[in-house]
Each structure stands twice: as C-alpha cells, then as structure tokens.
Coordinates of C-alpha atoms in Angstrom, one line a residue:
X145 CA -36.8 83.8 63.1
X146 CA -38.5 82.5 60.0
X147 CA -37.5 84.5 56.8
X148 CA -40.1 87.0 55.5
X149 CA -40.6 86.9 51.8
X150 CA -41.3 90.2 50.0
X151 CA -42.7 91.0 46.6
X152 CA -40.0 92.5 44.3
X153 CA -40.5 96.2 44.2
X154 CA -40.6 98.3 41.1
X155 CA -37.2 99.8 40.2
X156 CA -36.5 102.8 42.3
X157 CA -39.1 102.2 44.9
X158 CA -38.8 101.0 48.6
X159 CA -40.1 97.8 50.1
X160 CA -41.0 97.3 53.7
X161 CA -41.2 94.1 55.8
X162 CA -41.6 93.0 59.4
X163 CA -40.7 90.1 61.6
X164 CA -42.1 89.0 65.0
X165 CA -39.9 87.9 67.8
X166 CA -41.5 84.9 69.5
X167 CA -42.6 85.9 73.1
X168 CA -40.9 82.8 74.6
X169 CA -37.6 84.5 73.6
X170 CA -38.5 87.6 75.7
X171 CA -39.7 86.1 79.0
X172 CA -36.8 87.3 80.9
X173 CA -36.3 91.1 81.5
X174 CA -33.2 92.7 79.9
X175 CA -31.8 94.3 76.7
X176 CA -31.6 92.0 73.6
X177 CA -29.8 92.7 70.3
X178 CA -31.8 91.6 67.2
X179 CA -29.8 91.0 64.1
X180 CA -31.3 90.8 60.6
X181 CA -30.4 90.5 56.9
X182 CA -32.0 91.7 53.7
X183 CA -31.2 89.2 51.0
X184 CA -32.1 89.7 47.3
X185 CA -32.8 87.1 44.8
X186 CA -29.2 86.8 43.8
X187 CA -28.1 86.1 47.4
X188 CA -26.7 89.5 48.0
X189 CA -27.6 90.9 51.4
X190 CA -27.3 93.8 53.8
X191 CA -27.0 93.1 57.5
X192 CA -28.7 95.3 60.2
X193 CA -29.3 95.1 63.9
X194 CA -31.4 96.7 66.6
X195 CA -32.0 96.4 70.4
X196 CA -35.1 95.5 72.3
X197 CA -35.5 96.2 76.1
X198 CA -37.8 93.8 78.0
X199 CA -39.0 95.7 81.1
X200 CA -39.3 93.9 84.5
X201 CA -42.9 93.3 85.6
X202 CA -43.1 92.6 89.3
X203 CA -45.3 89.6 90.3
X204 CA -48.7 90.2 91.8
X205 CA -48.9 88.6 95.3
X206 CA -52.2 87.2 96.6
X207 CA -53.0 86.1 100.1
X208 CA -55.6 83.6 101.2
X209 CA -56.2 83.6 105.0
X210 CA -58.8 84.1 107.6
X211 CA -59.5 87.5 109.0
X212 CA -59.6 86.4 112.7
X213 CA -58.1 83.7 114.9
X214 CA -58.1 82.9 118.6
X215 CA -54.9 83.4 120.6
X216 CA -53.0 80.1 120.9
X217 CA -54.6 78.5 117.8
X218 CA -52.6 77.7 114.7
X219 CA -53.2 80.3 112.0
X220 CA -52.8 79.2 108.3
X221 CA -51.9 81.6 105.5
X222 CA -51.5 80.7 101.9
X223 CA -49.7 83.0 99.4
X224 CA -49.3 82.9 95.6
X225 CA -47.7 85.0 92.9
X226 CA -48.7 85.8 89.2
X227 CA -46.4 87.3 86.6
X228 CA -46.5 87.5 82.7
X229 CA -43.0 86.1 82.4
X230 CA -41.3 83.0 83.4
X231 CA -39.3 84.4 86.4
X232 CA -39.8 82.1 89.4
X233 CA -40.1 83.2 93.0
X234 CA -36.8 82.4 94.6
X235 CA -37.9 83.2 98.2
X236 CA -40.8 84.3 100.4
X237 CA -40.7 86.3 103.6
X238 CA -43.6 86.9 106.0
X239 CA -43.8 89.4 108.8
X240 CA -46.7 88.4 111.1
X241 CA -47.0 91.8 112.6
X242 CA -46.7 90.8 116.3
X243 CA -43.0 91.4 116.7
X244 CA -42.0 87.8 116.1
X245 CA -39.0 87.0 114.0
X246 CA -39.3 87.5 110.2
X247 CA -40.0 84.1 108.6
X248 CA -38.4 83.1 105.3
X249 CA -39.3 80.3 102.9
X250 CA -37.0 79.5 100.0
X251 CA -38.3 78.6 96.5
X252 CA -38.3 78.3 93.6
X253 CA -42.1 78.8 93.2
X254 CA -43.6 79.3 89.8
X255 CA -45.5 82.5 89.2
X256 CA -48.6 80.8 88.0
X257 CA -50.8 81.0 91.1
X258 CA -49.1 78.1 92.9
X259 CA -49.7 78.5 96.6
X260 CA -47.2 78.3 99.5
X261 CA -48.4 77.7 103.1
X262 CA -47.3 79.4 106.3
X263 CA -48.3 78.6 109.9
X264 CA -48.2 80.8 112.9
X265 CA -49.5 80.9 116.5
X266 CA -50.3 84.3 118.1
X267 CA -49.8 84.0 121.9
X268 CA -49.8 87.6 123.2
X269 CA -52.9 89.4 122.2
X270 CA -54.5 92.0 124.4
X271 CA -58.0 91.6 125.7
X272 CA -60.5 91.5 124.2
X273 CA -58.6 91.4 120.9
X274 CA -55.7 92.8 119.0
X275 CA -55.2 93.6 115.3
X276 CA -52.1 92.8 113.3
X277 CA -51.0 93.5 109.7
X278 CA -49.3 90.6 108.0
X279 CA -46.8 91.4 105.2
X280 CA -45.9 88.7 102.6
X281 CA -43.1 89.5 100.2
X282 CA -42.2 87.5 97.1
X283 CA -38.6 87.8 95.9
X284 CA -37.4 86.8 92.4
X285 CA -34.1 87.4 90.6
X286 CA -35.0 90.9 89.5
X287 CA -37.0 92.4 92.3
X288 CA -39.8 91.8 94.8
X289 CA -43.4 92.5 95.4
X290 CA -45.5 92.3 98.6
X291 CA -49.1 92.2 99.8
X292 CA -50.6 92.8 103.2
X293 CA -53.4 91.1 105.1
X294 CA -55.1 92.2 108.4
X295 CA -56.0 89.7 111.1
X296 CA -57.8 90.1 114.4
X297 CA -56.5 87.9 117.2
X298 CA -59.0 87.3 120.0
X299 CA -57.6 87.2 123.5
X300 CA -58.3 83.9 125.2
X301 CA -59.1 84.2 128.9
X302 CA -57.1 82.1 131.3
X303 CA -58.9 79.3 133.3
X304 CA -58.8 78.2 136.9
X305 CA -59.2 74.5 137.2
X306 CA -59.2 72.0 140.0
X307 CA -59.8 74.6 142.7
X308 CA -59.9 72.8 146.1
X309 CA -59.5 73.4 149.8
X310 CA -58.3 70.9 152.4
X311 CA -60.6 69.9 155.2
X312 CA -59.4 71.0 158.6
X313 CA -60.3 71.4 162.3
X314 CA -61.1 74.9 163.5
X315 CA -57.9 76.7 164.4
X316 CA -56.1 74.9 161.6
X317 CA -54.7 75.9 158.3
X318 CA -56.4 75.0 155.1
X319 CA -54.5 74.9 151.8
X320 CA -56.4 76.3 148.8
X321 CA -54.9 75.1 145.5
X322 CA -55.6 75.2 141.8
X323 CA -54.3 75.1 138.3
X324 CA -53.9 77.9 135.8
X325 CA -54.5 77.1 132.1
X326 CA -53.5 79.8 129.6
X327 CA -52.5 79.8 126.0
X328 CA -50.1 82.7 126.6
X329 CA -46.5 82.2 127.8
X330 CA -45.9 85.8 128.6
X331 CA -48.9 86.8 130.6
X332 CA -48.5 87.5 134.3
X333 CA -51.4 87.2 136.8
X334 CA -53.0 88.7 139.8
X335 CA -54.8 86.1 141.9
X336 CA -57.4 87.1 144.5
X337 CA -58.8 84.5 146.9
X338 CA -61.8 85.2 149.2
X339 CA -61.9 82.7 152.1
X340 CA -65.5 83.2 153.0
X341 CA -64.9 83.8 156.7
X342 CA -64.9 87.5 156.8
X343 CA -61.2 88.0 156.7
X344 CA -59.4 90.1 154.1
X345 CA -58.8 88.4 150.8
X346 CA -55.4 87.3 149.7
X347 CA -53.9 89.1 146.7
X348 CA -51.0 87.4 145.1
X349 CA -48.9 88.4 142.0
X350 CA -47.9 85.4 139.9
X351 CA -45.2 85.4 137.2
X352 CA -45.6 84.3 133.6
X353 CA -45.8 80.6 133.0
X354 CA -47.4 79.9 136.4
X355 CA -49.4 76.8 136.1
X356 CA -50.2 75.9 139.8
X357 CA -50.8 77.8 143.0
X358 CA -51.3 77.1 146.7
X359 CA -52.4 79.5 149.4
X360 CA -52.5 78.8 153.1
X361 CA -55.2 80.2 155.4
X362 CA -56.0 79.8 159.1
X363 CA -59.7 79.4 159.9
X364 CA -60.0 80.6 163.5
X365 CA -63.5 79.2 163.9
X366 CA -65.8 76.7 162.2
X367 CA -68.9 79.0 162.2
X368 CA -68.5 82.5 160.9
X369 CA -71.2 83.4 160.1
X370 CA -73.1 80.7 162.0
X371 CA -74.3 77.7 160.1
X372 CA -76.8 75.2 161.2
X373 CA -74.9 72.5 159.3
X374 CA -73.1 70.0 161.6
X375 CA -70.2 70.3 159.2
X376 CA -70.0 74.0 158.3
X377 CA -68.4 75.0 155.0
X378 CA -67.0 78.3 153.9
X379 CA -67.5 79.5 150.3
X380 CA -64.0 80.0 148.8
X381 CA -63.7 82.0 145.5
X382 CA -60.7 82.7 143.3
X383 CA -60.5 85.5 140.7
X384 CA -57.6 85.7 138.2
X385 CA -56.7 88.7 136.0
X386 CA -53.9 88.3 133.4
X387 CA -51.7 91.2 132.3
X388 CA -53.8 91.6 129.1
X389 CA -57.0 92.1 131.0
X390 CA -58.4 88.6 130.6
X391 CA -60.2 87.2 133.6
X392 CA -61.2 83.8 135.2
X393 CA -63.0 82.7 138.3
X394 CA -63.7 79.5 140.2
X395 CA -65.4 78.5 143.5
X396 CA -65.0 75.7 146.0
X397 CA -65.8 75.1 149.7
X398 CA -63.5 74.8 152.7
X399 CA -64.9 72.4 155.4
X400 CA -63.9 73.4 158.9
X401 CA -64.7 70.9 161.7
X402 CA -65.7 72.1 165.2
X403 CA -63.3 70.9 167.9
X404 CA -64.8 70.3 171.4
X405 CA -63.0 72.2 174.2
X406 CA -61.1 70.5 176.9
X407 CA -61.2 71.4 180.5
X408 CA -59.1 70.6 183.5
X409 CA -59.0 71.9 187.1
X410 CA -57.4 71.4 190.5
X411 CA -58.9 71.6 194.0
X412 CA -57.1 73.1 196.9
X413 CA -57.0 71.9 199.6
X414 CA -57.9 68.4 198.6
X415 CA -59.2 67.7 202.1
X416 CA -60.7 69.9 204.7
X417 CA -63.2 69.7 207.6
X418 CA -66.7 71.0 207.5
X419 CA -66.7 74.8 207.0
X420 CA -63.5 74.7 204.9
X421 CA -63.4 76.9 201.8
X422 CA -62.1 75.1 198.8
X423 CA -60.7 76.8 195.8
X424 CA -60.7 75.4 192.2
X425 CA -58.5 76.7 189.4
X426 CA -58.8 75.5 185.9
X427 CA -58.3 76.1 182.2
X428 CA -60.5 75.6 179.1
X429 CA -58.6 75.0 175.8
X430 CA -60.4 75.4 172.4
X431 CA -58.6 75.8 169.1
X432 CA -61.5 77.9 167.9
X433 CA -60.3 81.2 169.0
X434 CA -63.6 82.9 168.1
X435 CA -65.6 80.5 170.2
X436 CA -67.5 81.7 173.3
X437 CA -67.2 79.3 176.3
X438 CA -69.7 78.5 179.0
X439 CA -68.2 76.8 182.1
X440 CA -70.6 75.2 184.6
X441 CA -69.4 74.2 188.1
X442 CA -71.4 71.7 190.1
X443 CA -70.2 71.3 193.7
X444 CA -71.8 68.0 194.3
X445 CA -73.5 69.1 197.6
X446 CA -76.9 70.1 196.2
X447 CA -76.0 73.8 196.2
X448 CA -76.7 75.9 193.0
X449 CA -74.3 75.4 190.2
X450 CA -72.0 78.3 189.2
X451 CA -72.0 79.4 185.5
X452 CA -69.1 81.3 184.1
X453 CA -69.1 82.8 180.6
X454 CA -66.0 83.7 178.5
X455 CA -65.8 85.8 175.4
X456 CA -63.1 85.2 172.8
X457 CA -59.8 86.6 173.9
X458 CA -57.7 86.0 170.9
X459 CA -56.1 82.9 172.3
X460 CA -57.1 79.3 172.6
X461 CA -57.2 79.3 176.5
X462 CA -59.5 80.6 179.2
X463 CA -58.6 80.3 182.9
X464 CA -61.0 80.4 185.8
X465 CA -61.0 80.3 189.6
X466 CA -63.8 80.0 192.1
X467 CA -64.3 79.2 195.8
X468 CA -66.8 77.2 197.7
X469 CA -67.4 76.4 201.3
X470 CA -68.9 73.1 202.4
X471 CA -70.8 73.8 205.6
X472 CA -71.5 70.1 206.2
X473 CA -70.1 66.9 205.2
X474 CA -73.4 65.2 204.7
X475 CA -75.5 65.3 201.6
X476 CA -79.2 64.8 202.5
X477 CA -80.1 61.1 202.5
X478 CA -76.4 60.1 202.2
X479 CA -75.2 59.3 205.7
X480 CA -71.6 58.8 205.2
X481 CA -68.7 60.2 207.2
X482 CA -65.7 61.8 205.3
X483 CA -67.9 61.9 202.2
X484 CA -65.9 63.0 199.1
X485 CA -67.9 65.6 197.2
X486 CA -67.5 65.2 193.4
X487 CA -67.0 68.5 191.7
X488 CA -68.0 68.5 188.1
X489 CA -66.9 71.1 185.5
X490 CA -68.5 71.2 182.1
X491 CA -67.3 73.5 179.2
X492 CA -69.5 74.1 176.2
X493 CA -68.5 76.2 173.1
X494 CA -70.8 78.5 171.1
X495 CA -70.5 80.9 168.2
X496 CA -71.8 84.3 167.5
X497 CA -74.0 84.4 164.4
X498 CA -74.4 87.1 161.8
X499 CA -77.4 88.4 163.8
X500 CA -75.2 89.0 166.9
X501 CA -76.8 86.1 168.9
X502 CA -74.9 83.3 170.4
X503 CA -75.6 79.8 169.1
X504 CA -74.6 76.7 171.0
X505 CA -71.9 74.7 169.3
X506 CA -71.4 71.0 169.1
X507 CA -68.4 70.9 171.4
X508 CA -68.7 69.9 175.0
X509 CA -66.3 68.5 177.6
X510 CA -66.8 67.4 181.2
X511 CA -64.2 66.6 183.9
X512 CA -64.4 66.0 187.7
X513 CA -62.4 66.1 190.8
X514 CA -63.2 65.5 194.5
X515 CA -63.2 67.5 197.8
X516 CA -63.0 65.4 200.9
X517 CA -64.8 67.0 203.8
X518 CA -64.4 65.0 207.1
X519 CA -67.0 65.3 209.8
X520 CA -66.0 67.7 212.5
X521 CA -66.8 66.5 216.0
X522 CA -68.8 69.0 218.2
X523 CA -67.1 70.7 221.1
X524 CA -68.6 71.7 224.5
X525 CA -67.6 75.1 226.0
X526 CA -68.9 77.1 228.9
X527 CA -69.8 74.4 231.4
X528 CA -71.6 75.8 234.7
X529 CA -73.2 74.2 237.8
X530 CA -76.0 75.8 239.9
X531 CA -77.3 74.4 243.2
X532 CA -80.6 75.5 244.7
X533 CA -82.8 74.1 247.4
X534 CA -82.3 70.7 248.9
X535 CA -81.5 68.9 245.8
X536 CA -78.8 69.9 243.5
X537 CA -79.8 70.7 239.9
X538 CA -77.3 70.3 237.2
X539 CA -77.5 71.9 233.8
X540 CA -75.1 72.3 231.0
X541 CA -74.6 75.1 228.6
X542 CA -73.1 73.7 225.5
X543 CA -72.0 74.8 222.0
X544 CA -71.4 72.4 219.3
X545 CA -68.9 73.4 216.8
X546 CA -70.0 73.3 213.1
X547 CA -73.4 71.9 214.1

C-alpha cells in the first residue's frame, strides 16, 4: 500500500489517516490480516494490525433457452454466470427434469457472462404436451448457485408409412403390412386394422421400438359388399395409438380376385336302353365360401334343363345329385341308333349385395359327360288267330315295347 503522508499535528493533539486496500487484493473471499506502521519524521514507528473479512458472493446464473420444443428434436440451452469477484466456475450440472441422468460439465468458466452450451433430446412426452423444469447449477470453489427454466415438450404423434395389402384370389390370405415411425423409444402401441369386408377388426398390442408390422387376413369372398368393378377392392384402414395418447392412421386397398368355380360329375349307369333312369352325381368347388352357386343341367335330349341353387354353406364345396329318364334314344331329326346323349353341367357363382339381392359373378365353369341309350327292339305279345266263314282271317294283336 502506498504510504499516506500526514501534516504534523500540534503538540498534544491527535492525527488521523486512512489507507485503501486495492480491490484486486480482495477478490477472493476469506479473512485477511492488514498490517500497518505509523512512522514519524525521525524514523520512529509504531506497528499495528487489523483483520478484514471478505464475504462470499454467490454467482448469478442466467439461462438462455427456448420455452418449447418438439419431442425428438435436439434442445439447446446456454447458461452463464456473473459474480463481483474473480472466482471461476469449476463445474456445471444440469437436471433436465425428465428423469434422465444428471449431466455435468467441468470448467473453469469465468464469471463474466461467458456462456456454456448444453444439448438434450426429450423422447417421452405425454400427448399433447408435457412441462418440465430444468435446473442449472454453477459450482465454484466456495459454493454454488442455480437457476431454473421451464420448457414445454410437445408430443409428436407416430406415423404409419408404406401401408399395403397383397393381391390375392378369393378364399386366400392377404398380408397387410406397414412401417411405424416414432421419435419415442419407450412408447408401446395398440394397432387396429379394419379389413373392409365386414369382419371384426384386428386389435394388436405392439411393444416399444416396434418399427414394422404384418397382419394376415383371409378374404372369404371377392365381393362383400357387392362391387361392380371387375377387380373388387376392399378399403383397409389402420389406426395406431401410442402409450402417451398420440395417434396415427393410414389407408390402403386389398384387391381380391374372383375365382371361377369348377364342376365335375359322373353318370350311372353309363349305358342303358330306352326307358333307363340315369343318375348323375357331382361337386362344385369354389374358394369363395360366401358365393352362391347356380348349377344348370342340360340332358341333351331336348327336355327342359334342371336348375339347382346353392347358398353358402361355410365350405368351398357343394354336392348335387339328380336323375333323368331317357324315354327314347332318338333326338328329333337325328336318326342315329345308340345315340350318346351329351349331358352338360354349368356352374355360375354370384354374390349377395348390401341390398340383399344376388348379383351374378364373373366365374363360370362348364363340363360334360355322356349317357348312351341303345335303341330297344319292339316285342310282340298276345298273338291270336280267329277263323270265320269260308276264308280264314288272320289278325295280330301286338304290343311293341318302349314304342
């Protein structure tokens, strides 16, 4: 300290003086001993001492950050400290308020407003948003100070992408698949898929971190409700709800192709004379188990065709039997002995519309078989002779079989 010069006092009187301790010598808190001397003009002196206590002044912490952020987006926070002394910040801690681990950043950082930067990603906010309190603490060699900051984290709804359904034939299984995109790594999901065919939706629980899904569904028919399109499609929708209440939806179409029925039958017996009753037995197969079937039997002899109708029975098959008697082996204008009659059976499918009416489908199948009916020769029975008068008269009483 620079000496303080004093004017000599009058004899017997007191003199006062003062000295200023430079502030740079008192920038650190603590107790300091100040020593001084009073020296007269002859060099004689008296020593004295005193103590000065420098009190600790905690730094003032300031936070510079946004008040809201979307879930999954990097959040930037800057902090600084101001203090009257020259005590640096040795370390920073930050509590993000979401239950994540306390973050620490070591210094030193001057207490002159110099900013430090922190980054954080919030990934688990409830829908539609969640509020968190951030606490930033500055620690120096003598103590600490903190400041808080509130942030609103907006929940980001998941997304369903690439929803698709495989094209199939009726009676087949279509696979509905899609991708889940979410910024959260902890959300679980409930997925609901409506298949568009009137059946119950599928409800599936998915664990956290699910990114893809695939659901199988059997389409029993290609037209429920009935569509005039030659390639009917079913409107498939998917709804997703995450465990925080966020939602997503997507739509696609499942194309289900109609399959024509097949029909086969046998004839018994295969050959029989005129007047024989023939029996046919057959089966219609259609993978569309909701299809109605119309079977038409043409006997090939000009008689009226027989029409049989079958309602859905929960299976892919319908069986039928029918009998027919051929009274003659000749079709008019076709003089041919042992004529084989061609029996033709046609199966057509149809679907019931939303209005309850049946609409013809695009599927049809025809097959044929033969019944051989040989001509039966006539027989004569009951021959009698009667003689009257001079001359004999002969007459025959005849009966021709099958004629």
